[in-house]
Amino acid sequence: MKALKTFLTLLIILSITALIIWYRTPELYESKDFSKKVDEPHKLNRTHEYQLPSKGGYYLKISDTEQSKIYLVNVSAKFGKYDRNLWQYVEKGDTCVIISGVIRNDYDEDYYIPLSAVLYNSEGEKTGMVVQPERPDRFTVVHVKSGEIAIFKLYVLCNECDAVDYEVFIPFKPSKIPPP
């Protein structure tokens, strides 16, 4: 039974990856120079129709120093708007980048995985701030059983930003118990 479950999980992951590659193949040949992606200064404040590059196929780092065993299957990002006021940072209608993805836990145990993100502007500088609807922290938490996948969503506040790229990371070590 476990072998069948593993096979079906692998089949789903391969199907999703194949669809993303098929849909996004033209992006593989685009220039990686961010300044070329920003045509005119008035286009810097993106709207719902502009989508950032899709990514995936690698293990996430823990705070840029340690390699984790959390595999980023795929992730995509698009510009959107907050639908309500949040904490002291966000007012309804503020611009954000909505990052949605799938991760897989390759550790031997079940873990609560903290996830966060950073945006990069056309000059390669970090911009934006994660502001999640469900918690006031700058991250979200996803519980993932060993060998299984889970879906996540991050909201990055970026009023007046010219984000052209992003990076998902793990801000601190995964844990067997959820963070407070």
mmCIF file with all atom_site columns, C-alpha atoms in Angstrom:
data_model
loop_
_atom_site.group_PDB
_atom_site.id
_atom_site.type_symbol
_atom_site.label_atom_id
_atom_site.label_alt_id
_atom_site.label_comp_id
_atom_site.label_asym_id
_atom_site.label_entity_id
_atom_site.label_seq_id
_atom_site.pdbx_PDB_ins_code
_atom_site.Cartn_x
_atom_site.Cartn_y
_atom_site.Cartn_z
_atom_site.occupancy
_atom_site.B_iso_or_equiv
_atom_site.pdbx_formal_charge
_atom_site.auth_seq_id
_atom_site.auth_comp_id
_atom_site.auth_asym_id
_atom_site.auth_atom_id
_atom_site.pdbx_PDB_model_num
ATOM 1   C CA . MET A 1 1   ? 0.000  0.000  0.000   1.00 0.00 ? 1   MET A CA 1
ATOM 2   C CA . LYS A 1 2   ? 2.837  2.385  0.872   1.00 0.00 ? 2   LYS A CA 1
ATOM 3   C CA . ALA A 1 3   ? 4.530  1.645  -2.467  1.00 0.00 ? 3   ALA A CA 1
ATOM 4   C CA . LEU A 1 4   ? 1.303  2.487  -4.320  1.00 0.00 ? 4   LEU A CA 1
ATOM 5   C CA . LYS A 1 5   ? 0.939  5.731  -2.354  1.00 0.00 ? 5   LYS A CA 1
ATOM 6   C CA . THR A 1 6   ? 4.565  6.682  -3.116  1.00 0.00 ? 6   THR A CA 1
ATOM 7   C CA . PHE A 1 7   ? 4.078  5.835  -6.796  1.00 0.00 ? 7   PHE A CA 1
ATOM 8   C CA . LEU A 1 8   ? 0.913  7.964  -7.032  1.00 0.00 ? 8   LEU A CA 1
ATOM 9   C CA . THR A 1 9   ? 2.623  10.889 -5.268  1.00 0.00 ? 9   THR A CA 1
ATOM 10  C CA . LEU A 1 10  ? 5.561  10.668 -7.665  1.00 0.00 ? 10  LEU A CA 1
ATOM 11  C CA . LEU A 1 11  ? 3.187  10.469 -10.635 1.00 0.00 ? 11  LEU A CA 1
ATOM 12  C CA . ILE A 1 12  ? 1.353  13.615 -9.485  1.00 0.00 ? 12  ILE A CA 1
ATOM 13  C CA . ILE A 1 13  ? 4.636  15.507 -8.978  1.00 0.00 ? 13  ILE A CA 1
ATOM 14  C CA . LEU A 1 14  ? 5.924  14.477 -12.415 1.00 0.00 ? 14  LEU A CA 1
ATOM 15  C CA . SER A 1 15  ? 2.625  15.461 -14.062 1.00 0.00 ? 15  SER A CA 1
ATOM 16  C CA . ILE A 1 16  ? 2.641  18.906 -12.432 1.00 0.00 ? 16  ILE A CA 1
ATOM 17  C CA . THR A 1 17  ? 6.288  19.440 -13.363 1.00 0.00 ? 17  THR A CA 1
ATOM 18  C CA . ALA A 1 18  ? 5.670  18.378 -16.980 1.00 0.00 ? 18  ALA A CA 1
ATOM 19  C CA . LEU A 1 19  ? 2.738  20.791 -17.277 1.00 0.00 ? 19  LEU A CA 1
ATOM 20  C CA . ILE A 1 20  ? 4.780  23.668 -15.870 1.00 0.00 ? 20  ILE A CA 1
ATOM 21  C CA . ILE A 1 21  ? 7.687  22.953 -18.212 1.00 0.00 ? 21  ILE A CA 1
ATOM 22  C CA . TRP A 1 22  ? 5.352  22.647 -21.194 1.00 0.00 ? 22  TRP A CA 1
ATOM 23  C CA . TYR A 1 23  ? 3.540  25.873 -20.291 1.00 0.00 ? 23  TYR A CA 1
ATOM 24  C CA . ARG A 1 24  ? 6.670  27.858 -19.365 1.00 0.00 ? 24  ARG A CA 1
ATOM 25  C CA . THR A 1 25  ? 9.234  26.648 -21.931 1.00 0.00 ? 25  THR A CA 1
ATOM 26  C CA . PRO A 1 26  ? 9.566  30.078 -23.666 1.00 0.00 ? 26  PRO A CA 1
ATOM 27  C CA . GLU A 1 27  ? 10.752 31.595 -20.355 1.00 0.00 ? 27  GLU A CA 1
ATOM 28  C CA . LEU A 1 28  ? 13.771 29.282 -20.372 1.00 0.00 ? 28  LEU A CA 1
ATOM 29  C CA . TYR A 1 29  ? 15.239 31.350 -23.204 1.00 0.00 ? 29  TYR A CA 1
ATOM 30  C CA . GLU A 1 30  ? 14.533 34.805 -21.759 1.00 0.00 ? 30  GLU A CA 1
ATOM 31  C CA . SER A 1 31  ? 17.362 37.010 -20.603 1.00 0.00 ? 31  SER A CA 1
ATOM 32  C CA . LYS A 1 32  ? 18.133 36.827 -16.878 1.00 0.00 ? 32  LYS A CA 1
ATOM 33  C CA . ASP A 1 33  ? 19.083 40.512 -16.849 1.00 0.00 ? 33  ASP A CA 1
ATOM 34  C CA . PHE A 1 34  ? 16.295 42.057 -14.763 1.00 0.00 ? 34  PHE A CA 1
ATOM 35  C CA . SER A 1 35  ? 16.724 45.508 -16.250 1.00 0.00 ? 35  SER A CA 1
ATOM 36  C CA . LYS A 1 36  ? 15.675 44.186 -19.674 1.00 0.00 ? 36  LYS A CA 1
ATOM 37  C CA . LYS A 1 37  ? 12.387 42.895 -18.216 1.00 0.00 ? 37  LYS A CA 1
ATOM 38  C CA . VAL A 1 38  ? 11.371 46.389 -17.094 1.00 0.00 ? 38  VAL A CA 1
ATOM 39  C CA . ASP A 1 39  ? 10.574 48.190 -20.335 1.00 0.00 ? 39  ASP A CA 1
ATOM 40  C CA . GLU A 1 40  ? 9.534  51.600 -19.085 1.00 0.00 ? 40  GLU A CA 1
ATOM 41  C CA . PRO A 1 41  ? 9.522  53.253 -15.650 1.00 0.00 ? 41  PRO A CA 1
ATOM 42  C CA . HIS A 1 42  ? 5.713  53.600 -15.642 1.00 0.00 ? 42  HIS A CA 1
ATOM 43  C CA . LYS A 1 43  ? 5.417  49.799 -15.826 1.00 0.00 ? 43  LYS A CA 1
ATOM 44  C CA . LEU A 1 44  ? 7.246  49.274 -12.525 1.00 0.00 ? 44  LEU A CA 1
ATOM 45  C CA . ASN A 1 45  ? 4.052  49.180 -10.445 1.00 0.00 ? 45  ASN A CA 1
ATOM 46  C CA . ARG A 1 46  ? 2.753  45.846 -11.638 1.00 0.00 ? 46  ARG A CA 1
ATOM 47  C CA . THR A 1 47  ? -0.878 44.798 -11.762 1.00 0.00 ? 47  THR A CA 1
ATOM 48  C CA . HIS A 1 48  ? -2.777 41.512 -11.689 1.00 0.00 ? 48  HIS A CA 1
ATOM 49  C CA . GLU A 1 49  ? -1.914 40.669 -15.291 1.00 0.00 ? 49  GLU A CA 1
ATOM 50  C CA . TYR A 1 50  ? 1.888  40.633 -14.788 1.00 0.00 ? 50  TYR A CA 1
ATOM 51  C CA . GLN A 1 51  ? 3.232  37.285 -13.583 1.00 0.00 ? 51  GLN A CA 1
ATOM 52  C CA . LEU A 1 52  ? 6.715  36.715 -12.198 1.00 0.00 ? 52  LEU A CA 1
ATOM 53  C CA . PRO A 1 53  ? 8.815  33.706 -13.338 1.00 0.00 ? 53  PRO A CA 1
ATOM 54  C CA . SER A 1 54  ? 7.885  30.176 -12.235 1.00 0.00 ? 54  SER A CA 1
ATOM 55  C CA . LYS A 1 55  ? 10.543 28.139 -10.425 1.00 0.00 ? 55  LYS A CA 1
ATOM 56  C CA . GLY A 1 56  ? 11.185 24.840 -8.713  1.00 0.00 ? 56  GLY A CA 1
ATOM 57  C CA . GLY A 1 57  ? 13.213 21.672 -8.773  1.00 0.00 ? 57  GLY A CA 1
ATOM 58  C CA . TYR A 1 58  ? 15.630 22.352 -5.890  1.00 0.00 ? 58  TYR A CA 1
ATOM 59  C CA . TYR A 1 59  ? 16.008 22.108 -2.116  1.00 0.00 ? 59  TYR A CA 1
ATOM 60  C CA . LEU A 1 60  ? 15.282 25.219 -0.066  1.00 0.00 ? 60  LEU A CA 1
ATOM 61  C CA . LYS A 1 61  ? 17.928 26.807 2.135   1.00 0.00 ? 61  LYS A CA 1
ATOM 62  C CA . ILE A 1 62  ? 17.483 27.609 5.803   1.00 0.00 ? 62  ILE A CA 1
ATOM 63  C CA . SER A 1 63  ? 18.347 31.315 6.176   1.00 0.00 ? 63  SER A CA 1
ATOM 64  C CA . ASP A 1 64  ? 20.886 31.267 3.317   1.00 0.00 ? 64  ASP A CA 1
ATOM 65  C CA . THR A 1 65  ? 23.331 29.129 5.315   1.00 0.00 ? 65  THR A CA 1
ATOM 66  C CA . GLU A 1 66  ? 22.121 25.538 5.655   1.00 0.00 ? 66  GLU A CA 1
ATOM 67  C CA . GLN A 1 67  ? 20.690 23.203 3.037   1.00 0.00 ? 67  GLN A CA 1
ATOM 68  C CA . SER A 1 68  ? 17.339 21.671 4.019   1.00 0.00 ? 68  SER A CA 1
ATOM 69  C CA . LYS A 1 69  ? 15.629 18.499 2.867   1.00 0.00 ? 69  LYS A CA 1
ATOM 70  C CA . ILE A 1 70  ? 12.547 20.459 1.827   1.00 0.00 ? 70  ILE A CA 1
ATOM 71  C CA . TYR A 1 71  ? 12.248 20.184 -1.939  1.00 0.00 ? 71  TYR A CA 1
ATOM 72  C CA . LEU A 1 72  ? 10.570 23.030 -3.810  1.00 0.00 ? 72  LEU A CA 1
ATOM 73  C CA . VAL A 1 73  ? 8.572  21.120 -6.417  1.00 0.00 ? 73  VAL A CA 1
ATOM 74  C CA . ASN A 1 74  ? 7.245  24.261 -8.101  1.00 0.00 ? 74  ASN A CA 1
ATOM 75  C CA . VAL A 1 75  ? 6.294  27.827 -7.306  1.00 0.00 ? 75  VAL A CA 1
ATOM 76  C CA . SER A 1 76  ? 4.747  30.743 -9.177  1.00 0.00 ? 76  SER A CA 1
ATOM 77  C CA . ALA A 1 77  ? 4.060  34.357 -8.277  1.00 0.00 ? 77  ALA A CA 1
ATOM 78  C CA . LYS A 1 78  ? 1.746  37.092 -9.465  1.00 0.00 ? 78  LYS A CA 1
ATOM 79  C CA . PHE A 1 79  ? 0.786  40.587 -8.415  1.00 0.00 ? 79  PHE A CA 1
ATOM 80  C CA . GLY A 1 80  ? -2.463 41.082 -6.508  1.00 0.00 ? 80  GLY A CA 1
ATOM 81  C CA . LYS A 1 81  ? -4.200 43.182 -3.867  1.00 0.00 ? 81  LYS A CA 1
ATOM 82  C CA . TYR A 1 82  ? -4.970 42.562 -0.200  1.00 0.00 ? 82  TYR A CA 1
ATOM 83  C CA . ASP A 1 83  ? -8.697 42.122 0.371   1.00 0.00 ? 83  ASP A CA 1
ATOM 84  C CA . ARG A 1 84  ? -8.698 43.517 3.946   1.00 0.00 ? 84  ARG A CA 1
ATOM 85  C CA . ASN A 1 85  ? -6.677 45.435 6.532   1.00 0.00 ? 85  ASN A CA 1
ATOM 86  C CA . LEU A 1 86  ? -4.040 43.279 8.238   1.00 0.00 ? 86  LEU A CA 1
ATOM 87  C CA . TRP A 1 87  ? -2.183 43.928 11.460  1.00 0.00 ? 87  TRP A CA 1
ATOM 88  C CA . GLN A 1 88  ? -0.641 47.417 11.438  1.00 0.00 ? 88  GLN A CA 1
ATOM 89  C CA . TYR A 1 89  ? 1.076  46.960 8.071   1.00 0.00 ? 89  TYR A CA 1
ATOM 90  C CA . VAL A 1 90  ? -1.587 46.484 5.403   1.00 0.00 ? 90  VAL A CA 1
ATOM 91  C CA . GLU A 1 91  ? -4.624 48.422 4.273   1.00 0.00 ? 91  GLU A CA 1
ATOM 92  C CA . LYS A 1 92  ? -7.270 46.910 2.043   1.00 0.00 ? 92  LYS A CA 1
ATOM 93  C CA . GLY A 1 93  ? -6.217 47.402 -1.604  1.00 0.00 ? 93  GLY A CA 1
ATOM 94  C CA . ASP A 1 94  ? -2.454 47.467 -0.954  1.00 0.00 ? 94  ASP A CA 1
ATOM 95  C CA . THR A 1 95  ? -0.393 45.757 -3.672  1.00 0.00 ? 95  THR A CA 1
ATOM 96  C CA . CYS A 1 96  ? 1.221  42.421 -2.927  1.00 0.00 ? 96  CYS A CA 1
ATOM 97  C CA . VAL A 1 97  ? 2.947  39.552 -4.670  1.00 0.00 ? 97  VAL A CA 1
ATOM 98  C CA . ILE A 1 98  ? 1.109  36.269 -4.120  1.00 0.00 ? 98  ILE A CA 1
ATOM 99  C CA . ILE A 1 99  ? 3.507  33.328 -4.170  1.00 0.00 ? 99  ILE A CA 1
ATOM 100 C CA . SER A 1 100 ? 1.927  29.852 -4.482  1.00 0.00 ? 100 SER A CA 1
ATOM 101 C CA . GLY A 1 101 ? 3.808  26.586 -4.544  1.00 0.00 ? 101 GLY A CA 1
ATOM 102 C CA . VAL A 1 102 ? 4.289  22.942 -3.658  1.00 0.00 ? 102 VAL A CA 1
ATOM 103 C CA . ILE A 1 103 ? 6.970  21.553 -1.342  1.00 0.00 ? 103 ILE A CA 1
ATOM 104 C CA . ARG A 1 104 ? 7.971  17.984 -0.484  1.00 0.00 ? 104 ARG A CA 1
ATOM 105 C CA . ASN A 1 105 ? 9.369  16.834 2.881   1.00 0.00 ? 105 ASN A CA 1
ATOM 106 C CA . ASP A 1 106 ? 12.387 14.576 2.251   1.00 0.00 ? 106 ASP A CA 1
ATOM 107 C CA . TYR A 1 107 ? 13.235 14.329 5.967   1.00 0.00 ? 107 TYR A CA 1
ATOM 108 C CA . ASP A 1 108 ? 12.575 11.005 7.715   1.00 0.00 ? 108 ASP A CA 1
ATOM 109 C CA . GLU A 1 109 ? 10.064 12.653 10.074  1.00 0.00 ? 109 GLU A CA 1
ATOM 110 C CA . ASP A 1 110 ? 6.973  14.874 9.865   1.00 0.00 ? 110 ASP A CA 1
ATOM 111 C CA . TYR A 1 111 ? 7.729  18.581 10.328  1.00 0.00 ? 111 TYR A CA 1
ATOM 112 C CA . TYR A 1 112 ? 6.178  22.008 10.584  1.00 0.00 ? 112 TYR A CA 1
ATOM 113 C CA . ILE A 1 113 ? 7.962  23.973 7.875   1.00 0.00 ? 113 ILE A CA 1
ATOM 114 C CA . PRO A 1 114 ? 8.242  27.773 8.177   1.00 0.00 ? 114 PRO A CA 1
ATOM 115 C CA . LEU A 1 115 ? 8.326  29.472 4.766   1.00 0.00 ? 115 LEU A CA 1
ATOM 116 C CA . SER A 1 116 ? 9.093  33.052 3.841   1.00 0.00 ? 116 SER A CA 1
ATOM 117 C CA . ALA A 1 117 ? 10.096 34.968 0.728   1.00 0.00 ? 117 ALA A CA 1
ATOM 118 C CA . VAL A 1 118 ? 11.969 37.984 -0.514  1.00 0.00 ? 118 VAL A CA 1
ATOM 119 C CA . LEU A 1 119 ? 11.365 40.038 -3.652  1.00 0.00 ? 119 LEU A CA 1
ATOM 120 C CA . TYR A 1 120 ? 14.068 41.521 -5.876  1.00 0.00 ? 120 TYR A CA 1
ATOM 121 C CA . ASN A 1 121 ? 13.694 44.731 -7.871  1.00 0.00 ? 121 ASN A CA 1
ATOM 122 C CA . SER A 1 122 ? 15.138 45.422 -11.323 1.00 0.00 ? 122 SER A CA 1
ATOM 123 C CA . GLU A 1 123 ? 18.472 46.406 -9.757  1.00 0.00 ? 123 GLU A CA 1
ATOM 124 C CA . GLY A 1 124 ? 18.749 43.126 -7.829  1.00 0.00 ? 124 GLY A CA 1
ATOM 125 C CA . GLU A 1 125 ? 17.981 44.726 -4.452  1.00 0.00 ? 125 GLU A CA 1
ATOM 126 C CA . LYS A 1 126 ? 15.701 43.076 -1.885  1.00 0.00 ? 126 LYS A CA 1
ATOM 127 C CA . THR A 1 127 ? 12.285 44.669 -1.478  1.00 0.00 ? 127 THR A CA 1
ATOM 128 C CA . GLY A 1 128 ? 8.895  43.882 0.060   1.00 0.00 ? 128 GLY A CA 1
ATOM 129 C CA . MET A 1 129 ? 7.798  42.295 3.336   1.00 0.00 ? 129 MET A CA 1
ATOM 130 C CA . VAL A 1 130 ? 5.834  39.075 3.964   1.00 0.00 ? 130 VAL A CA 1
ATOM 131 C CA . VAL A 1 131 ? 2.489  39.902 5.607   1.00 0.00 ? 131 VAL A CA 1
ATOM 132 C CA . GLN A 1 132 ? 0.303  36.820 6.005   1.00 0.00 ? 132 GLN A CA 1
ATOM 133 C CA . PRO A 1 133 ? -3.450 36.992 6.660   1.00 0.00 ? 133 PRO A CA 1
ATOM 134 C CA . GLU A 1 134 ? -3.347 34.146 9.203   1.00 0.00 ? 134 GLU A CA 1
ATOM 135 C CA . ARG A 1 135 ? -0.506 35.349 11.477  1.00 0.00 ? 135 ARG A CA 1
ATOM 136 C CA . PRO A 1 136 ? 1.383  38.581 12.264  1.00 0.00 ? 136 PRO A CA 1
ATOM 137 C CA . ASP A 1 137 ? 4.793  36.951 11.697  1.00 0.00 ? 137 ASP A CA 1
ATOM 138 C CA . ARG A 1 138 ? 6.798  37.364 8.497   1.00 0.00 ? 138 ARG A CA 1
ATOM 139 C CA . PHE A 1 139 ? 6.297  33.719 7.481   1.00 0.00 ? 139 PHE A CA 1
ATOM 140 C CA . THR A 1 140 ? 3.722  30.977 7.044   1.00 0.00 ? 140 THR A CA 1
ATOM 141 C CA . VAL A 1 141 ? 3.876  27.456 8.474   1.00 0.00 ? 141 VAL A CA 1
ATOM 142 C CA . VAL A 1 142 ? 3.000  24.267 6.604   1.00 0.00 ? 142 VAL A CA 1
ATOM 143 C CA . HIS A 1 143 ? 2.831  20.823 8.231   1.00 0.00 ? 143 HIS A CA 1
ATOM 144 C CA . VAL A 1 144 ? 4.254  18.181 5.893   1.00 0.00 ? 144 VAL A CA 1
ATOM 145 C CA . LYS A 1 145 ? 4.515  14.469 6.616   1.00 0.00 ? 145 LYS A CA 1
ATOM 146 C CA . SER A 1 146 ? 7.707  12.655 5.671   1.00 0.00 ? 146 SER A CA 1
ATOM 147 C CA . GLY A 1 147 ? 7.816  11.898 1.943   1.00 0.00 ? 147 GLY A CA 1
ATOM 148 C CA . GLU A 1 148 ? 4.640  13.844 1.194   1.00 0.00 ? 148 GLU A CA 1
ATOM 149 C CA . ILE A 1 149 ? 3.863  17.131 -0.523  1.00 0.00 ? 149 ILE A CA 1
ATOM 150 C CA . ALA A 1 150 ? 1.990  20.222 0.664   1.00 0.00 ? 150 ALA A CA 1
ATOM 151 C CA . ILE A 1 151 ? 0.728  23.428 -0.914  1.00 0.00 ? 151 ILE A CA 1
ATOM 152 C CA . PHE A 1 152 ? 1.663  26.867 0.457   1.00 0.00 ? 152 PHE A CA 1
ATOM 153 C CA . LYS A 1 153 ? 0.829  30.503 -0.217  1.00 0.00 ? 153 LYS A CA 1
ATOM 154 C CA . LEU A 1 154 ? 2.793  33.620 0.764   1.00 0.00 ? 154 LEU A CA 1
ATOM 155 C CA . TYR A 1 155 ? 1.709  37.258 0.509   1.00 0.00 ? 155 TYR A CA 1
ATOM 156 C CA . VAL A 1 156 ? 4.496  39.836 0.136   1.00 0.00 ? 156 VAL A CA 1
ATOM 157 C CA . LEU A 1 157 ? 3.525  43.496 0.647   1.00 0.00 ? 157 LEU A CA 1
ATOM 158 C CA . CYS A 1 158 ? 5.120  45.640 -2.061  1.00 0.00 ? 158 CYS A CA 1
ATOM 159 C CA . ASN A 1 159 ? 3.361  48.961 -2.580  1.00 0.00 ? 159 ASN A CA 1
ATOM 160 C CA . GLU A 1 160 ? 5.325  51.058 -5.092  1.00 0.00 ? 160 GLU A CA 1
ATOM 161 C CA . CYS A 1 161 ? 7.787  48.227 -5.745  1.00 0.00 ? 161 CYS A CA 1
ATOM 162 C CA . ASP A 1 162 ? 9.226  47.094 -9.049  1.00 0.00 ? 162 ASP A CA 1
ATOM 163 C CA . ALA A 1 163 ? 9.631  43.403 -8.195  1.00 0.00 ? 163 ALA A CA 1
ATOM 164 C CA . VAL A 1 164 ? 10.908 41.312 -11.088 1.00 0.00 ? 164 VAL A CA 1
ATOM 165 C CA . ASP A 1 165 ? 12.012 38.197 -9.202  1.00 0.00 ? 165 ASP A CA 1
ATOM 166 C CA . TYR A 1 166 ? 11.557 36.424 -5.858  1.00 0.00 ? 166 TYR A CA 1
ATOM 167 C CA . GLU A 1 167 ? 13.046 33.723 -3.670  1.00 0.00 ? 167 GLU A CA 1
ATOM 168 C CA . VAL A 1 168 ? 11.331 31.345 -1.240  1.00 0.00 ? 168 VAL A CA 1
ATOM 169 C CA . PHE A 1 169 ? 13.339 30.238 1.804   1.00 0.00 ? 169 PHE A CA 1
ATOM 170 C CA . ILE A 1 170 ? 13.021 28.650 5.248   1.00 0.00 ? 170 ILE A CA 1
ATOM 171 C CA . PRO A 1 171 ? 13.658 31.358 7.900   1.00 0.00 ? 171 PRO A CA 1
ATOM 172 C CA . PHE A 1 172 ? 14.476 28.888 10.721  1.00 0.00 ? 172 PHE A CA 1
ATOM 173 C CA . LYS A 1 173 ? 14.793 25.130 11.206  1.00 0.00 ? 173 LYS A CA 1
ATOM 174 C CA . PRO A 1 174 ? 11.719 22.932 10.703  1.00 0.00 ? 174 PRO A CA 1
ATOM 175 C CA . SER A 1 175 ? 10.215 21.612 13.933  1.00 0.00 ? 175 SER A CA 1
ATOM 176 C CA . LYS A 1 176 ? 8.106  18.712 15.176  1.00 0.00 ? 176 LYS A CA 1
ATOM 177 C CA . ILE A 1 177 ? 5.897  21.196 17.023  1.00 0.00 ? 177 ILE A CA 1
ATOM 178 C CA . PRO A 1 178 ? 4.298  24.306 15.482  1.00 0.00 ? 178 PRO A CA 1
ATOM 179 C CA . PRO A 1 179 ? 5.815  27.698 16.256  1.00 0.00 ? 179 PRO A CA 1
ATOM 180 C CA . PRO A 1 180 ? 3.842  29.887 18.675  1.00 0.00 ? 180 PRO A CA 1
#
